[in-house]
PDB file of C-alpha atoms in Angstrom:
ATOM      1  CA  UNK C   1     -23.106  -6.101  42.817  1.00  0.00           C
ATOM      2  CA  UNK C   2     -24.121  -6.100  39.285  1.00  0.00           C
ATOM      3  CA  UNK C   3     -26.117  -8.030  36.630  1.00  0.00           C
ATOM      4  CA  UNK C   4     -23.115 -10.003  35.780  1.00  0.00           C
ATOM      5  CA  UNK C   5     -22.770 -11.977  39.495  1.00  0.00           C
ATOM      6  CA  UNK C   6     -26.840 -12.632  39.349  1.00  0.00           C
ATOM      7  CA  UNK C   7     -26.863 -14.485  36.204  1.00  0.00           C
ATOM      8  CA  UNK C   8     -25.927 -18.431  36.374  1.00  0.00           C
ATOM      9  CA  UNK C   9     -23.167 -19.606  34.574  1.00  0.00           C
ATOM     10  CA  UNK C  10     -23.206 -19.927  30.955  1.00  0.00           C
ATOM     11  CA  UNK C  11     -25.090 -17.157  30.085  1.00  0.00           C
ATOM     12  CA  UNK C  12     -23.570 -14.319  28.118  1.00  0.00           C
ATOM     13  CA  UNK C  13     -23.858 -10.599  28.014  1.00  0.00           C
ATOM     14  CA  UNK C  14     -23.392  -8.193  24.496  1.00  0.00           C
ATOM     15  CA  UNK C  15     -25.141  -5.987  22.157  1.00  0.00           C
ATOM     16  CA  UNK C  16     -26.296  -6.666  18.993  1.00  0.00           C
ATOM     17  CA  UNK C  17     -23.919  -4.782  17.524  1.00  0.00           C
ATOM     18  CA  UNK C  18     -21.127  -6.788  18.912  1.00  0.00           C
ATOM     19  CA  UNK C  19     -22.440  -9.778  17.767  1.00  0.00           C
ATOM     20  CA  UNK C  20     -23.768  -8.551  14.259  1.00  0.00           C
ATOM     21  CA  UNK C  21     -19.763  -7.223  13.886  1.00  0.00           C
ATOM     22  CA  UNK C  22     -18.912 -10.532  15.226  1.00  0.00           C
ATOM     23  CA  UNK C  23     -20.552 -12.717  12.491  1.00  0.00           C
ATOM     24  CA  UNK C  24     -19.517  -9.738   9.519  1.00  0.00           C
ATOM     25  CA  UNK C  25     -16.278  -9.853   9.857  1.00  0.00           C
ATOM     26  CA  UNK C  26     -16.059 -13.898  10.259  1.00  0.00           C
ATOM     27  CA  UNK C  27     -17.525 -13.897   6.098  1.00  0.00           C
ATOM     28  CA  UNK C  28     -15.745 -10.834   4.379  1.00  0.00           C
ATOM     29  CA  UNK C  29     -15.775 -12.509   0.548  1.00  0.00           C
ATOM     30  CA  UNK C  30     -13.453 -10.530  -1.068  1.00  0.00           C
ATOM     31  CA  UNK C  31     -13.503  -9.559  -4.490  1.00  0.00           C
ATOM     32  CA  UNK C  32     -11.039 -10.533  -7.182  1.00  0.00           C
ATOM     33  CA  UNK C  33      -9.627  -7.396  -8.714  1.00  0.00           C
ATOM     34  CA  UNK C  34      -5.616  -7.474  -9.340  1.00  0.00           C
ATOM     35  CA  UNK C  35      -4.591  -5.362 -11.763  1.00  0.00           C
ATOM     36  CA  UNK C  36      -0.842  -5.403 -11.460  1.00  0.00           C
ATOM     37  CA  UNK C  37       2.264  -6.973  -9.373  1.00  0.00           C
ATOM     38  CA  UNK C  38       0.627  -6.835  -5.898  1.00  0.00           C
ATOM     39  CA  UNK C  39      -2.392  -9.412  -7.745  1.00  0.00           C
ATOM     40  CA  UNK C  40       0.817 -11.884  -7.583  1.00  0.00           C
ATOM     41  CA  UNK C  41       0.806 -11.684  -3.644  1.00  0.00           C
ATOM     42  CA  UNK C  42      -3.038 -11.258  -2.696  1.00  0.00           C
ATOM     43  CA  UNK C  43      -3.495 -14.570  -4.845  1.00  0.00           C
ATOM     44  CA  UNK C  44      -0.485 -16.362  -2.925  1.00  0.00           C
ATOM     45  CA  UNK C  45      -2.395 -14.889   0.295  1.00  0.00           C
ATOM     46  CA  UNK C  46      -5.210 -17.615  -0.719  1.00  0.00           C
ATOM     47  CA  UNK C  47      -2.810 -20.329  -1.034  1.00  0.00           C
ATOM     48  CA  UNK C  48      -2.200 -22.977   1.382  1.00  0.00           C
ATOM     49  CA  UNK C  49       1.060 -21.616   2.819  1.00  0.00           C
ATOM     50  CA  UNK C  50      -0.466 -18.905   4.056  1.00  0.00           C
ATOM     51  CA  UNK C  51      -4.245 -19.882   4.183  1.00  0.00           C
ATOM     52  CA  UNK C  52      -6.569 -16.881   4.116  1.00  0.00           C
ATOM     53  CA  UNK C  53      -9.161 -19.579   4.926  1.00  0.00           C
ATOM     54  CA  UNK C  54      -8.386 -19.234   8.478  1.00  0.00           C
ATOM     55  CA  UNK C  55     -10.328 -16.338   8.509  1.00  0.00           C
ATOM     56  CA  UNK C  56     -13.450 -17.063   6.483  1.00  0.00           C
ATOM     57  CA  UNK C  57     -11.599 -15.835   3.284  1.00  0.00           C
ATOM     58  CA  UNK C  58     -10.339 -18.738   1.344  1.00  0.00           C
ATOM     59  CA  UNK C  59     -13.413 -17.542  -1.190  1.00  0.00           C
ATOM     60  CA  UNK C  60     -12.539 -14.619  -3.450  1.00  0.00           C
ATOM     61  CA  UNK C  61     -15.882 -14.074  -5.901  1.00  0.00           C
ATOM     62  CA  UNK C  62     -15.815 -13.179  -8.725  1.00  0.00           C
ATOM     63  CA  UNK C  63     -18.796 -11.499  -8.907  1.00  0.00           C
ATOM     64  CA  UNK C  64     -18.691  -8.054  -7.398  1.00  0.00           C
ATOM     65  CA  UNK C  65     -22.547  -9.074  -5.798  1.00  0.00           C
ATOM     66  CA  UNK C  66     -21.263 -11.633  -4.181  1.00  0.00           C
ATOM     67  CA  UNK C  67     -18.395  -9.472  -2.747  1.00  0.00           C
ATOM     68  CA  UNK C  68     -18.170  -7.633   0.498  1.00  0.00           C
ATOM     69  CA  UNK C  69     -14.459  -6.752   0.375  1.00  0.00           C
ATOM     70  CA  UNK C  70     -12.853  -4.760  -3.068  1.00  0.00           C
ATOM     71  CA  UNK C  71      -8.940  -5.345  -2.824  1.00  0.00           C
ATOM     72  CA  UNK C  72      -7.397  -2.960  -5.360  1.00  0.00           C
ATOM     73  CA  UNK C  73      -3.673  -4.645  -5.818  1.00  0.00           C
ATOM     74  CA  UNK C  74      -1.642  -2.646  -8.051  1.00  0.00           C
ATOM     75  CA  UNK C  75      -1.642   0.774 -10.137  1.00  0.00           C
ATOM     76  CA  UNK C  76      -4.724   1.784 -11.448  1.00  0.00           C
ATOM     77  CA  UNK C  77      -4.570   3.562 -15.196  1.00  0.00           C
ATOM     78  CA  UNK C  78      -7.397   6.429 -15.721  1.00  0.00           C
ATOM     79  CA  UNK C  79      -8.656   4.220 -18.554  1.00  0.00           C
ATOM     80  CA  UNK C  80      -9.742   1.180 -15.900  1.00  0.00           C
ATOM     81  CA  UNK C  81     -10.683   4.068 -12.723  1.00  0.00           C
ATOM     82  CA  UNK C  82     -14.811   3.658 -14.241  1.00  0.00           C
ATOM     83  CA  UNK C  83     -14.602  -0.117 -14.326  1.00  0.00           C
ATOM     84  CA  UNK C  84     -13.317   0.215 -10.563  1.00  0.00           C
ATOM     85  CA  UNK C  85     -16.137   2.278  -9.983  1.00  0.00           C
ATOM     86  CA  UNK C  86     -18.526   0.353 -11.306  1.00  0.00           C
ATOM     87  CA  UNK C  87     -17.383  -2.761 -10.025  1.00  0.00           C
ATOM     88  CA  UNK C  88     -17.376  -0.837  -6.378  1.00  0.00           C
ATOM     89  CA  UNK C  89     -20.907   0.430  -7.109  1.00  0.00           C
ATOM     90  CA  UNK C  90     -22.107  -3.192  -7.970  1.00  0.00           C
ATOM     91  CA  UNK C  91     -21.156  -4.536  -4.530  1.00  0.00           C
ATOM     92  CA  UNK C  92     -23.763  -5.015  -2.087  1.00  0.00           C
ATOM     93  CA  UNK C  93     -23.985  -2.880   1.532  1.00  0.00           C
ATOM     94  CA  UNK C  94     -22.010  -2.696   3.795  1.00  0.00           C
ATOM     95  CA  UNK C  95     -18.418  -2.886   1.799  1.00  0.00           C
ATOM     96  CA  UNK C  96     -15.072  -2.373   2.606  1.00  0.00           C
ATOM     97  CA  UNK C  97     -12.316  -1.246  -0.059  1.00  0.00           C
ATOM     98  CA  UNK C  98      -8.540  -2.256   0.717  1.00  0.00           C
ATOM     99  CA  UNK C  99      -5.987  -0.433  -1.548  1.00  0.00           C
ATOM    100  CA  UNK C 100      -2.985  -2.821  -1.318  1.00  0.00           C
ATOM    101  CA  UNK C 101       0.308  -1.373  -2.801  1.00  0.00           C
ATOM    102  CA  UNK C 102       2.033   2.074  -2.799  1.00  0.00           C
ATOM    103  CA  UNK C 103       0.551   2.140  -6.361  1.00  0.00           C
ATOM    104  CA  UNK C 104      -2.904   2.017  -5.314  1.00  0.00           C
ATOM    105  CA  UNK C 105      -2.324   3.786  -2.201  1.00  0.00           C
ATOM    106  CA  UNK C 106      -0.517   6.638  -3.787  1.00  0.00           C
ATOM    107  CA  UNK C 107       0.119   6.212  -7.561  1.00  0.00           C
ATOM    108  CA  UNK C 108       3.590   4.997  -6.294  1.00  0.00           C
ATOM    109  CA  UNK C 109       6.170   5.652  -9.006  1.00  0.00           C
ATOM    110  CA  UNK C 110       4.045   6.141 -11.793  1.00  0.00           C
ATOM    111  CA  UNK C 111       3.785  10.381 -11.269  1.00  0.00           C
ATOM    112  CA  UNK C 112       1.975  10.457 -14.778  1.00  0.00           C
ATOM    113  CA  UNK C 113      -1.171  11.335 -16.690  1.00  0.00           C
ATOM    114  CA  UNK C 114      -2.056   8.045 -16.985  1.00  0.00           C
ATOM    115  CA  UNK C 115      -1.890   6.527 -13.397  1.00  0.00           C
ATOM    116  CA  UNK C 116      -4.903   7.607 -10.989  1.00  0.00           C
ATOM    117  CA  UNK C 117      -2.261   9.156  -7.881  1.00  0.00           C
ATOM    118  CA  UNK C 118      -4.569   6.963  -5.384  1.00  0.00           C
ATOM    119  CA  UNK C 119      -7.431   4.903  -5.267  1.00  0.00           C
ATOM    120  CA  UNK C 120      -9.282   7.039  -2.605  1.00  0.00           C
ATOM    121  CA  UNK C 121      -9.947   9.348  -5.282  1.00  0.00           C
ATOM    122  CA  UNK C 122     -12.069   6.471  -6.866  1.00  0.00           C
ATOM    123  CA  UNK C 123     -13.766   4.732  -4.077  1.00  0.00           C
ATOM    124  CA  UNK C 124     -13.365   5.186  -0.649  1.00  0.00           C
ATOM    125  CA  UNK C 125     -10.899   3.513   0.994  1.00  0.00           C
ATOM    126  CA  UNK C 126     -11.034   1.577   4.478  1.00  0.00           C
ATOM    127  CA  UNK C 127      -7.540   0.287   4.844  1.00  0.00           C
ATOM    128  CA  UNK C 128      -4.526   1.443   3.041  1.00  0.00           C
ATOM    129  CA  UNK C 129      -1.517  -1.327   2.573  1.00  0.00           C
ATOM    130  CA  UNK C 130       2.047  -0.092   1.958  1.00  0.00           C
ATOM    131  CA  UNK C 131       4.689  -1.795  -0.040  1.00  0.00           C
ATOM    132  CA  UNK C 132       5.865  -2.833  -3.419  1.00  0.00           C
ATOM    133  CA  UNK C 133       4.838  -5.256  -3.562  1.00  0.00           C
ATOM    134  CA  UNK C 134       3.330  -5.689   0.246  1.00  0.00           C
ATOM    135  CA  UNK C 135       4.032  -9.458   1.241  1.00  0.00           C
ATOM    136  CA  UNK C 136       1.416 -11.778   1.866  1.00  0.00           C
ATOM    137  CA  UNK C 137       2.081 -11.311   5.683  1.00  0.00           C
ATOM    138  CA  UNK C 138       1.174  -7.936   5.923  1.00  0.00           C
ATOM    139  CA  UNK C 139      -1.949  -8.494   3.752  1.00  0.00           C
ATOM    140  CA  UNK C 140      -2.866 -11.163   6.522  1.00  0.00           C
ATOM    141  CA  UNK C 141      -2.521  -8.285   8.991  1.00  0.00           C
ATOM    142  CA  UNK C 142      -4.474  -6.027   6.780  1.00  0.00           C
ATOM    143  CA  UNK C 143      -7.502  -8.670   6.928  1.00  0.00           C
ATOM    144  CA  UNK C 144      -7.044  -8.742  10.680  1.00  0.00           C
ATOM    145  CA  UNK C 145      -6.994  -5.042  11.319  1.00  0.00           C
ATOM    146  CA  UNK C 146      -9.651  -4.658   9.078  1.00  0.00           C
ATOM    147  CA  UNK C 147     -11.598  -7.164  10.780  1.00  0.00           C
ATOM    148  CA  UNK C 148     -11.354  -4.759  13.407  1.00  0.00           C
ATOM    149  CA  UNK C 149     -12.682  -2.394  12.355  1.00  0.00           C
ATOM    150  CA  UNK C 150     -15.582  -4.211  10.859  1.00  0.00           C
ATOM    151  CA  UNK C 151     -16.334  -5.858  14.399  1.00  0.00           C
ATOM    152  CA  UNK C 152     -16.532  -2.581  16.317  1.00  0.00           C
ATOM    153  CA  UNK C 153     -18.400  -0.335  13.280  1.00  0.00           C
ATOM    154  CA  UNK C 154     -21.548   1.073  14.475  1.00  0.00           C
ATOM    155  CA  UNK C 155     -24.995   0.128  13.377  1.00  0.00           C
ATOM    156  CA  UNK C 156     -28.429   1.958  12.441  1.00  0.00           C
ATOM    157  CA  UNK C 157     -29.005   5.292  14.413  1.00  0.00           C
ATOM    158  CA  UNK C 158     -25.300   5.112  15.704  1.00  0.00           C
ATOM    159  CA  UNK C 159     -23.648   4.676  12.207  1.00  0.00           C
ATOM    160  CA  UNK C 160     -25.675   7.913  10.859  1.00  0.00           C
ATOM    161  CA  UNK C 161     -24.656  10.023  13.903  1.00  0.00           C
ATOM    162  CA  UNK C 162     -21.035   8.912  13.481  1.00  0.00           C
ATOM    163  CA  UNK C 163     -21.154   9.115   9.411  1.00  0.00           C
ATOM    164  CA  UNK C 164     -22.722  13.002  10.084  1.00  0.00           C
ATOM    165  CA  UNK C 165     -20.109  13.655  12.757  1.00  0.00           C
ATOM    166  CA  UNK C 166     -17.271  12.264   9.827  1.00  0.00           C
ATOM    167  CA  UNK C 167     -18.787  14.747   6.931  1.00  0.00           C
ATOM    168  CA  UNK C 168     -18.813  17.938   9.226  1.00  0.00           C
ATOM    169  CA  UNK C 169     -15.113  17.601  10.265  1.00  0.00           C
ATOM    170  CA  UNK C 170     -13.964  17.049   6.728  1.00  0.00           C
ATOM    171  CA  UNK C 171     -16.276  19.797   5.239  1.00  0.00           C
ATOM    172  CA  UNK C 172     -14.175  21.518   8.023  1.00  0.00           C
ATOM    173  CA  UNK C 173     -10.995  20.153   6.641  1.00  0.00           C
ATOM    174  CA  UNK C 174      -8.215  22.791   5.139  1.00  0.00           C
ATOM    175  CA  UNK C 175      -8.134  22.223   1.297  1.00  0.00           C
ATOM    176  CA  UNK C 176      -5.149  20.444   0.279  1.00  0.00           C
ATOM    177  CA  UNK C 177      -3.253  23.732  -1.658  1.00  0.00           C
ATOM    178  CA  UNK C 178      -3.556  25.384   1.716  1.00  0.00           C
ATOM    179  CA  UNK C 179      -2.118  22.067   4.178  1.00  0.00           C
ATOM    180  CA  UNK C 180       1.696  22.665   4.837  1.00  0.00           C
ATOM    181  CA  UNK C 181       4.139  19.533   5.279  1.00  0.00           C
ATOM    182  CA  UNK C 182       7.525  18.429   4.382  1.00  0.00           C
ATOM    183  CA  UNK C 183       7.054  18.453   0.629  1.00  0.00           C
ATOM    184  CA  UNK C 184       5.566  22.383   0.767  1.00  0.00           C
TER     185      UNK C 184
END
């Protein structure tokens, strides 16, 4: 018999993480940054066909402090990577970074000087979106599975011990000259 037959009805059992992830990831703002085709799509996302305001995202800011969510939609060129930056390093804690498009994901076709060949080596990046452009669809399902995430993240002592557990395995990690795939 445990605590959960004792208690009368109507009372309910969590953690305060649960319900701190719970209440995040009900009011991601996201932040307005399109820089190329896939800005076409994230703003249809917003638009009543589709509704993003079904999940307490019908408000992208416009102001990176009032911005919990960066979603990078299209290529970026090396001349706008410190504006990303800078607009990443203006958000407040805790923030999540989308990259939404093979061009942000991976410099897509653009295998030039001038294209940054992935976000990630920017900002960190919590959710990768494929496509060219990714339909508004799968950026719905982005927001979900990111909403995920956000809802079962650790907090305080937790969070360190998983963020210290994280750094070890990739100081660990085989550098990328040495990794052998299809491509090698």
């Amino acid at each position: 018999m445990g605590l959960e037959e004792q208690l009368p009805a109507g009372v309910l059992l969590g953690t305060v993480e649960g319900l701190l992830g719970y209440m995040r990831k009900a009011s991601l703002w996201p932040a307005t940054f399109g820089l190329a085709c896939c800005a076409i799509e994230m703003m249809t996302t917003g638009a009543p066909r589709y509704d993003a305001a079904r999940f307490g995202m019908e408000v992208f800011r416009a102001s990176p402090r009032q911005a919990d969510l960066m979603i990078v939609a299209g290529r970026v060129s090396q001349k706008m990577a410190p504006v990303v930056r800078q607009i990443y390093d203006q958000m407040a804690n805790p923030k999540w970074v989308l990259a939404m498009g093979v061009c942000a994901s991976s410099g897509g076709m653009f295998n030039n000087y001038a294209i940054v060949q992935g976000v990630d080596h920017i900002v960190p990046v919590d959710m990768y979106l494929p496509g060219c452009p990714p339909r508004p669809e799968m950026l719905l399902d982005a927001f979900l599975k990111i909403h995920d995430q956000i809802q079962h993240s650790k907090l305080g002592a937790h969070k360190k011990a998983l963020q210290a557990e994280q750094e070890a395995t990739a100081l660990t990690a085989a550098p990328t000259l040495e990794m052998k795939g299809l491509l090698r």
